Short mmCIF file of C-alpha atoms in Angstrom, two decimals:
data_model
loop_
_atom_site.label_atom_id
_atom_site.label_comp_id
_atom_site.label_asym_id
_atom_site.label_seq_id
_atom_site.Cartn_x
_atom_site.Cartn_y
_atom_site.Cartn_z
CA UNK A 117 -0.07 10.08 -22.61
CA UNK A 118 0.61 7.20 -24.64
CA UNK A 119 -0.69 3.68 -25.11
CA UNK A 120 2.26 1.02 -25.29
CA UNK A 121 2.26 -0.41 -28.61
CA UNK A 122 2.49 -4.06 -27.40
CA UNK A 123 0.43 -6.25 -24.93
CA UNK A 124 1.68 -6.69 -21.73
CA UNK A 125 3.32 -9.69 -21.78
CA UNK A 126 4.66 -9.79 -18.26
CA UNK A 127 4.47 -8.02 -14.83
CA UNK A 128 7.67 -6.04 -15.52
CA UNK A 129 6.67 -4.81 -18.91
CA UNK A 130 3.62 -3.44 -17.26
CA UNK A 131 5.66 -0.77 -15.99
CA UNK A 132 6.91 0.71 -19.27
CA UNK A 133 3.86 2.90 -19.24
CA UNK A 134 4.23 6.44 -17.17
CA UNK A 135 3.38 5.72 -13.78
CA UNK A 136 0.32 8.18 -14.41
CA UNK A 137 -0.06 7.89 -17.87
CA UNK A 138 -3.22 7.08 -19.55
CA UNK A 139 -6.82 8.57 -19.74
CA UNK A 140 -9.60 6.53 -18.77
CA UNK A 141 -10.35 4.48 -22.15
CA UNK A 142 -6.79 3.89 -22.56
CA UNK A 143 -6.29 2.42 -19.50
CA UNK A 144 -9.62 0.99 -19.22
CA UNK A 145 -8.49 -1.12 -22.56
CA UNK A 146 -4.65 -1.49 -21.61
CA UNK A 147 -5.89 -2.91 -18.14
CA UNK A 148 -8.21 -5.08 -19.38
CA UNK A 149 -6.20 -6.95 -21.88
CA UNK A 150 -3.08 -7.06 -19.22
CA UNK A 151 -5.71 -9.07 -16.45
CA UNK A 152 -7.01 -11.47 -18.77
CA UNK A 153 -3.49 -12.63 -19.43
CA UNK A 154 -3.11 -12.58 -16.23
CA UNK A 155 -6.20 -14.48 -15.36
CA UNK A 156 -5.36 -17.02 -18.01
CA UNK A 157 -2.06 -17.61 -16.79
CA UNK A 158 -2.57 -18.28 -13.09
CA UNK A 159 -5.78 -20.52 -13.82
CA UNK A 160 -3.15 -22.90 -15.96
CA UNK A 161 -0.75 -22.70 -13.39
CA UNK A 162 -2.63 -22.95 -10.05
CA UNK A 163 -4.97 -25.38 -9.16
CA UNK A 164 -6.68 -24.56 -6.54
CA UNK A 165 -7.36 -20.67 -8.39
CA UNK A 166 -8.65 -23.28 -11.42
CA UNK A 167 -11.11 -24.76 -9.15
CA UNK A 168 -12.44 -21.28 -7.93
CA UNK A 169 -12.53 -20.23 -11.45
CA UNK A 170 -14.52 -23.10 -12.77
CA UNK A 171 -17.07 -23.05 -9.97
CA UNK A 172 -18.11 -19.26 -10.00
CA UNK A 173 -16.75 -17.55 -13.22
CA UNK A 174 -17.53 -17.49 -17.15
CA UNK A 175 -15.03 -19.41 -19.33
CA UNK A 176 -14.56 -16.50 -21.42
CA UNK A 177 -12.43 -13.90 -21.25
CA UNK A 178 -13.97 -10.80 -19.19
CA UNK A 179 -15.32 -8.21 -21.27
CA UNK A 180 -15.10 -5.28 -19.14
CA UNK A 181 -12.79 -4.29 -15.95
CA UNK A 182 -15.77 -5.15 -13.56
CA UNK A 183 -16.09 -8.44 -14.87
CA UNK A 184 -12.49 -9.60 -14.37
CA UNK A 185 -13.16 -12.37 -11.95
CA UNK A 186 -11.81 -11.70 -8.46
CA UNK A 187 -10.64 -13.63 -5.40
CA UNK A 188 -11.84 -12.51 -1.53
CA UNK A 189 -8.53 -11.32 -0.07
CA UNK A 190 -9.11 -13.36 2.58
CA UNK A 191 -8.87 -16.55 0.60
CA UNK A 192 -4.71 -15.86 0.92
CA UNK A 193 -5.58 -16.67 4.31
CA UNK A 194 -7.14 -20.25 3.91
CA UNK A 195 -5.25 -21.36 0.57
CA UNK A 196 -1.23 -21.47 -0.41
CA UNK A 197 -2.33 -19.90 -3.91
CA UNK A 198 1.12 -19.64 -5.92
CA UNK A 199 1.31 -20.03 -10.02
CA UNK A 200 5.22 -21.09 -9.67
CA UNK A 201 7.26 -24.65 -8.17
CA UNK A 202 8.13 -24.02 -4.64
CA UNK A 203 12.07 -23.93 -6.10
CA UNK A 204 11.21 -20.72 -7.98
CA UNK A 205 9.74 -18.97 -4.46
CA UNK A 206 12.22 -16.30 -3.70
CA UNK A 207 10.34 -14.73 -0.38
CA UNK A 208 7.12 -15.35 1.23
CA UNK A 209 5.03 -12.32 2.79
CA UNK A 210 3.64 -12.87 5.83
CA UNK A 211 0.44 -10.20 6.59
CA UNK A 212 0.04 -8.52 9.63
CA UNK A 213 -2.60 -9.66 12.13
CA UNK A 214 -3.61 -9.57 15.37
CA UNK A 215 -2.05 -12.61 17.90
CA UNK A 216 -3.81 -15.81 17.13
CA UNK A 217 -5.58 -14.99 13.94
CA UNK A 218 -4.88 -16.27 10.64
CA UNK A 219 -2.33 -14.57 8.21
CA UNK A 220 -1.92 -14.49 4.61
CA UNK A 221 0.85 -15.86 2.59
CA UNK A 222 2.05 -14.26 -0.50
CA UNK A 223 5.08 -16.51 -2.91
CA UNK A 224 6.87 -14.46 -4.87
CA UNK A 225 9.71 -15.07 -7.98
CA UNK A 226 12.40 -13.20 -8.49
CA UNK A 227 10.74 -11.56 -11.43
CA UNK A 228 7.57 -10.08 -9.31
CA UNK A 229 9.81 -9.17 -6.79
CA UNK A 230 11.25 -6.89 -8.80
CA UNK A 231 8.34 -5.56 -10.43
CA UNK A 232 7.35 -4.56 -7.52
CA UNK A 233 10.08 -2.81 -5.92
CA UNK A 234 10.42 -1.35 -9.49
CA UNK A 235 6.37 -0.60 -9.19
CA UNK A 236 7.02 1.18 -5.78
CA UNK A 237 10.11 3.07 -6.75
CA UNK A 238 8.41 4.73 -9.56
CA UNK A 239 4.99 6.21 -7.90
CA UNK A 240 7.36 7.20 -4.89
CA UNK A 241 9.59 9.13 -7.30
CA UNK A 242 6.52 10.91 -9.04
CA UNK A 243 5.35 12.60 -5.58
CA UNK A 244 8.59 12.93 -3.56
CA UNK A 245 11.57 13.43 -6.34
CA UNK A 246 14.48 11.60 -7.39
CA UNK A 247 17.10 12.41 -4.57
CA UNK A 248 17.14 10.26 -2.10
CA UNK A 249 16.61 12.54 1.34
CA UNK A 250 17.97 11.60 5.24
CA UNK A 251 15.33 9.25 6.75
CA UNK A 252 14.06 8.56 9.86
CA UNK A 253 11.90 5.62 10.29
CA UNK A 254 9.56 5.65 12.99
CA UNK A 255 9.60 2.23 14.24
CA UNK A 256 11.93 -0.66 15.50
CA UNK A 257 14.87 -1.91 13.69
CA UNK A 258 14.58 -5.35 15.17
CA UNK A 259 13.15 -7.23 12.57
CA UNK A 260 16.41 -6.80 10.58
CA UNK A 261 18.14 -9.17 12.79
CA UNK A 262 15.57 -11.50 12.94
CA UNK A 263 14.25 -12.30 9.49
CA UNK A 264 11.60 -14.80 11.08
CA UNK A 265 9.43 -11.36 11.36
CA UNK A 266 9.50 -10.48 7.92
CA UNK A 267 6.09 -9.39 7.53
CA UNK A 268 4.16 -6.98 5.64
CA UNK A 269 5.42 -4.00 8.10
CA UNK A 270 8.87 -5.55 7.30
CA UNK A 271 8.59 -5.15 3.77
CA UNK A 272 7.11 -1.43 3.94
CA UNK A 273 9.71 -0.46 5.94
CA UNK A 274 12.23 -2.23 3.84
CA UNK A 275 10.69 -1.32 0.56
CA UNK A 276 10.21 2.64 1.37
CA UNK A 277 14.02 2.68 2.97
CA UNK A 278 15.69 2.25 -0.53
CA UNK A 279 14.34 6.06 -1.12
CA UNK A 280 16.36 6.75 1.65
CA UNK A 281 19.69 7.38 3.16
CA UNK A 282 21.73 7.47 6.37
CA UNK A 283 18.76 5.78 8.30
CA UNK A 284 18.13 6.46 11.67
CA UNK A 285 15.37 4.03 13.70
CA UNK A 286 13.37 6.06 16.15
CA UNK A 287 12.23 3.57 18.04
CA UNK A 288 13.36 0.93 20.25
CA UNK A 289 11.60 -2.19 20.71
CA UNK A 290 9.21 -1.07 23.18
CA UNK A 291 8.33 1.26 20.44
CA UNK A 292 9.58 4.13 22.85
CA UNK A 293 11.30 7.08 21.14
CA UNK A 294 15.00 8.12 21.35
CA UNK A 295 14.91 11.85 21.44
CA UNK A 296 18.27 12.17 22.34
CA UNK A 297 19.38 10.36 18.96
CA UNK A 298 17.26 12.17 16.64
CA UNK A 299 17.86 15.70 18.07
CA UNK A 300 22.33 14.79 17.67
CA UNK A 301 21.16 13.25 14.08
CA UNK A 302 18.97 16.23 13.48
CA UNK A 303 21.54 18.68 14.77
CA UNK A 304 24.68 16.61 11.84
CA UNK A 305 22.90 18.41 9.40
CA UNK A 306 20.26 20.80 10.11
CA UNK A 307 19.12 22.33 7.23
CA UNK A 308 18.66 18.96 4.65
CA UNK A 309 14.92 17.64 4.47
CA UNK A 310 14.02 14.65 5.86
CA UNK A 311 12.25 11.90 4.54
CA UNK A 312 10.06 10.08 7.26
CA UNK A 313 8.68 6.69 6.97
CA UNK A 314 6.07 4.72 9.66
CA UNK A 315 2.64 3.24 9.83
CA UNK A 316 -0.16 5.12 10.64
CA UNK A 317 -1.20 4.74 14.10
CA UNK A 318 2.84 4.10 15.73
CA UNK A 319 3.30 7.67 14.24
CA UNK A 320 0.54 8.93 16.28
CA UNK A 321 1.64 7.26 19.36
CA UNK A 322 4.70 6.80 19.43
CA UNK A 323 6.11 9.94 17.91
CA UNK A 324 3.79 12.94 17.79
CA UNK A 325 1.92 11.94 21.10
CA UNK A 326 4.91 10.76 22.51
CA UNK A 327 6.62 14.09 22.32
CA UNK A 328 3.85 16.21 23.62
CA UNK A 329 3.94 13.99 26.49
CA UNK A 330 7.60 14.26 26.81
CA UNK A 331 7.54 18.13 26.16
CA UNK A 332 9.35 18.27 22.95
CA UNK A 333 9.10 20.42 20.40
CA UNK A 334 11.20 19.40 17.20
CA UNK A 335 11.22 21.06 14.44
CA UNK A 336 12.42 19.63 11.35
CA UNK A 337 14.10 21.27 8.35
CA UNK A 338 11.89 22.55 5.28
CA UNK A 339 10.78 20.33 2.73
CA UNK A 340 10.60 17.54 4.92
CA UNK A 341 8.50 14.73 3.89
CA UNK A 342 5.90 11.69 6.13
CA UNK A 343 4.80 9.01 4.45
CA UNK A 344 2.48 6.68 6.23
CA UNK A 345 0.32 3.90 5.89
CA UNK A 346 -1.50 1.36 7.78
CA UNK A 347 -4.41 0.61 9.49
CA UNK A 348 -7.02 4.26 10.56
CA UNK A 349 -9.03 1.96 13.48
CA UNK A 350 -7.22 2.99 16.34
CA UNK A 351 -6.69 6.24 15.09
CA UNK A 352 -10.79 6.44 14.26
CA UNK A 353 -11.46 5.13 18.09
CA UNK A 354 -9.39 8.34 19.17
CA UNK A 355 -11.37 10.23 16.84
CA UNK A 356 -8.56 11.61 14.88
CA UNK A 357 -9.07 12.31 10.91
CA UNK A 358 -6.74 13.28 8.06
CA UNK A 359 -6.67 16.54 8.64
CA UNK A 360 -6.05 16.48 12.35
CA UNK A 361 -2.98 14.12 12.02
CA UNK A 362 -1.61 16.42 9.67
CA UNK A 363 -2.53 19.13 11.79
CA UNK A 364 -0.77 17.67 14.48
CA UNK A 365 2.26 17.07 12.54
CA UNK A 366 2.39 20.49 11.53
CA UNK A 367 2.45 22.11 14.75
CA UNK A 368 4.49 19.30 16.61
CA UNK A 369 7.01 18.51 14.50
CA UNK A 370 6.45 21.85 11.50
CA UNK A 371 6.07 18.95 9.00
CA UNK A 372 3.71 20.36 6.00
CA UNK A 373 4.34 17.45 3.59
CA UNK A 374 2.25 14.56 4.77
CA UNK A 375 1.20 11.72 2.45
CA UNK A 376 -1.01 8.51 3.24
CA UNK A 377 -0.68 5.61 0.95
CA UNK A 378 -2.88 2.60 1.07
CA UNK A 379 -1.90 -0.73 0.36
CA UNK A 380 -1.89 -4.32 1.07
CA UNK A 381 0.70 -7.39 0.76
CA UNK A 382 -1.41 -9.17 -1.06
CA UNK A 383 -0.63 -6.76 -4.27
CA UNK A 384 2.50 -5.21 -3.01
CA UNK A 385 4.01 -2.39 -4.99
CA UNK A 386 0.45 -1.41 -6.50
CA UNK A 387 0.30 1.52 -3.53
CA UNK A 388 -1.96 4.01 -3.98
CA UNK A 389 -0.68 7.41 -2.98
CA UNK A 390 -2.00 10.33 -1.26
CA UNK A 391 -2.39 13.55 -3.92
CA UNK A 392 -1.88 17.47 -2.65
CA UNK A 393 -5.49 17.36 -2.11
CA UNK A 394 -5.84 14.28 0.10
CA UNK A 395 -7.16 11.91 -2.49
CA UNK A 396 -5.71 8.72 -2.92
CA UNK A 397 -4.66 8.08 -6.72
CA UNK A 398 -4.91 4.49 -8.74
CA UNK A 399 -1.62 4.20 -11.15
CA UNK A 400 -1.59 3.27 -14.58
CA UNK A 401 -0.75 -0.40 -13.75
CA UNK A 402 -3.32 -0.35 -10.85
CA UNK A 403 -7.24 0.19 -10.18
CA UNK A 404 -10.13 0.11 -8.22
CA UNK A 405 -13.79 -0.46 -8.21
CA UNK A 406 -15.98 -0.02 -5.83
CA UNK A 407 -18.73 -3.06 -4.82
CA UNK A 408 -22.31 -2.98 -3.40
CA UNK A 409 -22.23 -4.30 -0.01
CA UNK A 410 -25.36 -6.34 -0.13
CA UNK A 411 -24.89 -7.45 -4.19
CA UNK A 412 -21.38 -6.75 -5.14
CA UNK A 413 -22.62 -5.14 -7.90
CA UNK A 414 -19.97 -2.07 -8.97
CA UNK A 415 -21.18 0.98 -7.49
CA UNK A 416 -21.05 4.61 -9.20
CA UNK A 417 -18.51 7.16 -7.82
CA UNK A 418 -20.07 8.96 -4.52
CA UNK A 419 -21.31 5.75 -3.35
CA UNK A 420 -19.70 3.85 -0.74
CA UNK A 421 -19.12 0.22 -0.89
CA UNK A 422 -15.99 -3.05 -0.30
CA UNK A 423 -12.81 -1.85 -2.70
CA UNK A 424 -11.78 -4.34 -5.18
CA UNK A 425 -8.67 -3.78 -6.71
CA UNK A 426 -6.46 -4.88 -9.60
CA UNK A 427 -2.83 -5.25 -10.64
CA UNK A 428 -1.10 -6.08 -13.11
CA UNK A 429 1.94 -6.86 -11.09
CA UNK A 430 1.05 -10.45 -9.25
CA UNK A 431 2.88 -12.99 -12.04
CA UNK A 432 3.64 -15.04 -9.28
CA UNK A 433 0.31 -15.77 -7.68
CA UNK A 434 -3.16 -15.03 -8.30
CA UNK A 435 -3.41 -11.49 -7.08
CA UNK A 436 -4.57 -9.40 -9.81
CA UNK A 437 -8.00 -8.99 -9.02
CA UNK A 438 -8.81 -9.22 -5.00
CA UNK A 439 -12.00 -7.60 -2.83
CA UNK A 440 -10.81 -6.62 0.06
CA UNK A 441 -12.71 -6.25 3.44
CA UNK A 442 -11.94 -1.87 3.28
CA UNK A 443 -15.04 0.09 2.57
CA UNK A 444 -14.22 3.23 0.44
CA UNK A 445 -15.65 5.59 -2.38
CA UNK A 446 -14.17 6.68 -5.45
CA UNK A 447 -14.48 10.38 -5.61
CA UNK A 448 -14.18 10.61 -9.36
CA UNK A 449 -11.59 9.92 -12.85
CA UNK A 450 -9.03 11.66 -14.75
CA UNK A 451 -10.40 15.03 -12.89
CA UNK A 452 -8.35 15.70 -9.53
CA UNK A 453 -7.53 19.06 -8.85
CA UNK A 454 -3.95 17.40 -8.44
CA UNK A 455 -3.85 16.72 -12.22
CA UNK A 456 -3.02 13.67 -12.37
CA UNK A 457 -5.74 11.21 -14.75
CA UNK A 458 -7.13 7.76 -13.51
CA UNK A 459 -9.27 7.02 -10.41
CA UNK A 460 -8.94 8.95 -7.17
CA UNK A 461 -10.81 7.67 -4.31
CA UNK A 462 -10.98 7.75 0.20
CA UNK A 463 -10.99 4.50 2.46
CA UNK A 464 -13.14 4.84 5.07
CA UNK A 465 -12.24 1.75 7.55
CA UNK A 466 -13.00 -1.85 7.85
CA UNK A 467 -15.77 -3.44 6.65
CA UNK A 468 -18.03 -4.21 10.23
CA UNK A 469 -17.31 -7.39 11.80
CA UNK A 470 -13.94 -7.58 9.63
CA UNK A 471 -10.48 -8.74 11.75
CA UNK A 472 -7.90 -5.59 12.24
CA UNK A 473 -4.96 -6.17 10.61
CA UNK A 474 -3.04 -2.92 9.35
CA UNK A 475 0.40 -2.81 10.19
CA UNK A 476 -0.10 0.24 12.50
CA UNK A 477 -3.26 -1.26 14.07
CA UNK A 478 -1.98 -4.65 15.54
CA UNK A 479 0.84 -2.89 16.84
CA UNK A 480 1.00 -0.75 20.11
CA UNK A 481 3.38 0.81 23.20
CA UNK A 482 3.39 -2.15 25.65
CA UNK A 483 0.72 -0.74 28.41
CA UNK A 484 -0.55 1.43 26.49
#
């Protein structure tokens, strides 16, 4: 575990660090120096950030990680809040939402782009390997002919799909399941893992309770890998937990490997994985902290509270330091029974009278 010997200077030098490679004080220190850059940078080069700065924040440079001044995530939502000329915007992410409600844009350069598909490439390769498996994605492939829908469950499904290969899409656009496609593509090579990728809650319905309606019972090859994220509402209206989605995985399809991540496209590629032991794990480049509801004072670990969290990744816009609207707990640091050092932590839901908007939640079988 060693410190880089240089600031970081941008978002893609941030990653020269192992993905889960620093202690607690050297991160605490290497983080800390990395956001006030950042902080610095975006409140020369975006106005409306500058004003928000000015009005509720200390001139100074923060001192500590919990005093790194931070933007509501929702504020993506009622701002365009970009550091870059609209000629150096490469893609705009759309959030999810439900029909109606407001969604957050998200301007990305070329340069942040790839720091975060570099960002996401790297914590995916520390849990699931190098070799890129088969993959099924549980979902619809429509959004690949129609670009106008590229959203933040566009660019998960997109993103994760690089670690795959010879794709097959599950689902049609009804979200309905093609059995008869995945047993043949099952059946081409029946004994080589599969990597499969969907959101939380369309796994649930539309693949595991979708074959124990339909009578199936597919198993797939050893080593086989899920990795979902997304919105847990619907899935904590049916009363369904970690360990009974896995559960159900297990027996349905005899999946053992089954990873959450959680994430958000306002700080894409900053994902924060799912350990062996069902704790969700900060990377070097990433963190959280966890607020007082009433005071959004920082909390200590064991305490639930609104997750803040921060990135060295967002060069493009001001997204290194957001509070979100999830309520969560950080478990403890640098002392998983995984191994792995930094901050591992649980999100518990949506902060009460918050809007849905998980990929998996605002999505569902027509009738349904």
């Amino acid at each position: 575990m060693t410190l880089p010997a240089t600031p970081v200077a941008s978002s893609s030098s941030a990653l020269d660090v192992d993905v889960f490679g620093l202690d607690r004080e050297r991160k605490r220190a290497w983080l800390l120096e990395g956001l006030n850059r950042l902080t610095a940078h975006h409140q020369s080069h975006c106005a409306p950030y500058a004003r928000i700065l000015d009005g509720l924040w200390p001139a100074s440079p923060a001192q500590t990680l919990e005093t790194v001044p931070w933007l509501p995530v929702r504020m993506f939502k009622l701002l365009d809040l970009k550091s870059i000329d609209d000629t150096q915007v490469s893609r705009t992410l759309v959030s999810s939402g439900t029909t109606g409600a407001a969604v957050s844009r998200i301007f990305l350069d070329a340069e942040t782009a790839r720091a975060q598909a570099r960002a996401l490439t790297r914590i995916f390769s520390h849990f699931a390997g190098a070799k890129r498996m088969r993959m099924l994605v549980v979902d619809d492939d429509s959004f690949l002919r129609d670009r106008t829908r590229f959203n933040a469950r566009a660019a998960g499904i997109l993103g994760f799909s690089n670690f795959g290969r010879d794709h097959l899409y599950l689902l049609n656009e009804s979200l309905q399941p093609d059995w008869a496609a995945l047993e043949a593509w099952l059946q081409a090579h029946p004994d080589e893992p599969v990597l499969l990728f969907g959101f939380t809650f369309i796994v649930w319905q539309s693949f595991v309770q979708a074959a124990q309606r339909d009578g199936k019972q597919i198993r797939f090859p050893a080593g086989s890998m899920l990795v979902h994220g997304g919105g847990w509402k619907k899935m904590d209206e049916q009363k369904v937990d970690n360990a009974a989605y896995k559960a159900a995985l297990s027996s349905t399809f005899a999946i053992e490997r089954v990873h959450n991540y959680y994430g958000m496209v306002e700080q894409v590629g900053s994902i924060f994985f799912e350990c062996e032991h069902g704790h969700l794990h900060a990377p070097a480049y990433a963190d959280v902290i966890v607020r007082d509801l009433q005071d959004l004072a920082p909390v200590p670990h064991g305490t639930v509270g609104a997750i803040q969290v921060l990135s060295l990744l967002p060069e493009s816009y001001p997204g290194h330091s957001l509070l979100t609207e999830d309520l969560g707990v950080i478990h403890g640091e640098d002392d998983c029974a995984c191994g792995r050092p930094g901050k591992y932590f649980g999100v518990l839901g949506r902060i009460k009278n918050v809007e849905i908007r998980g990929c998996s939640d605002t999505r569902t079988v027509p009738g349904a």
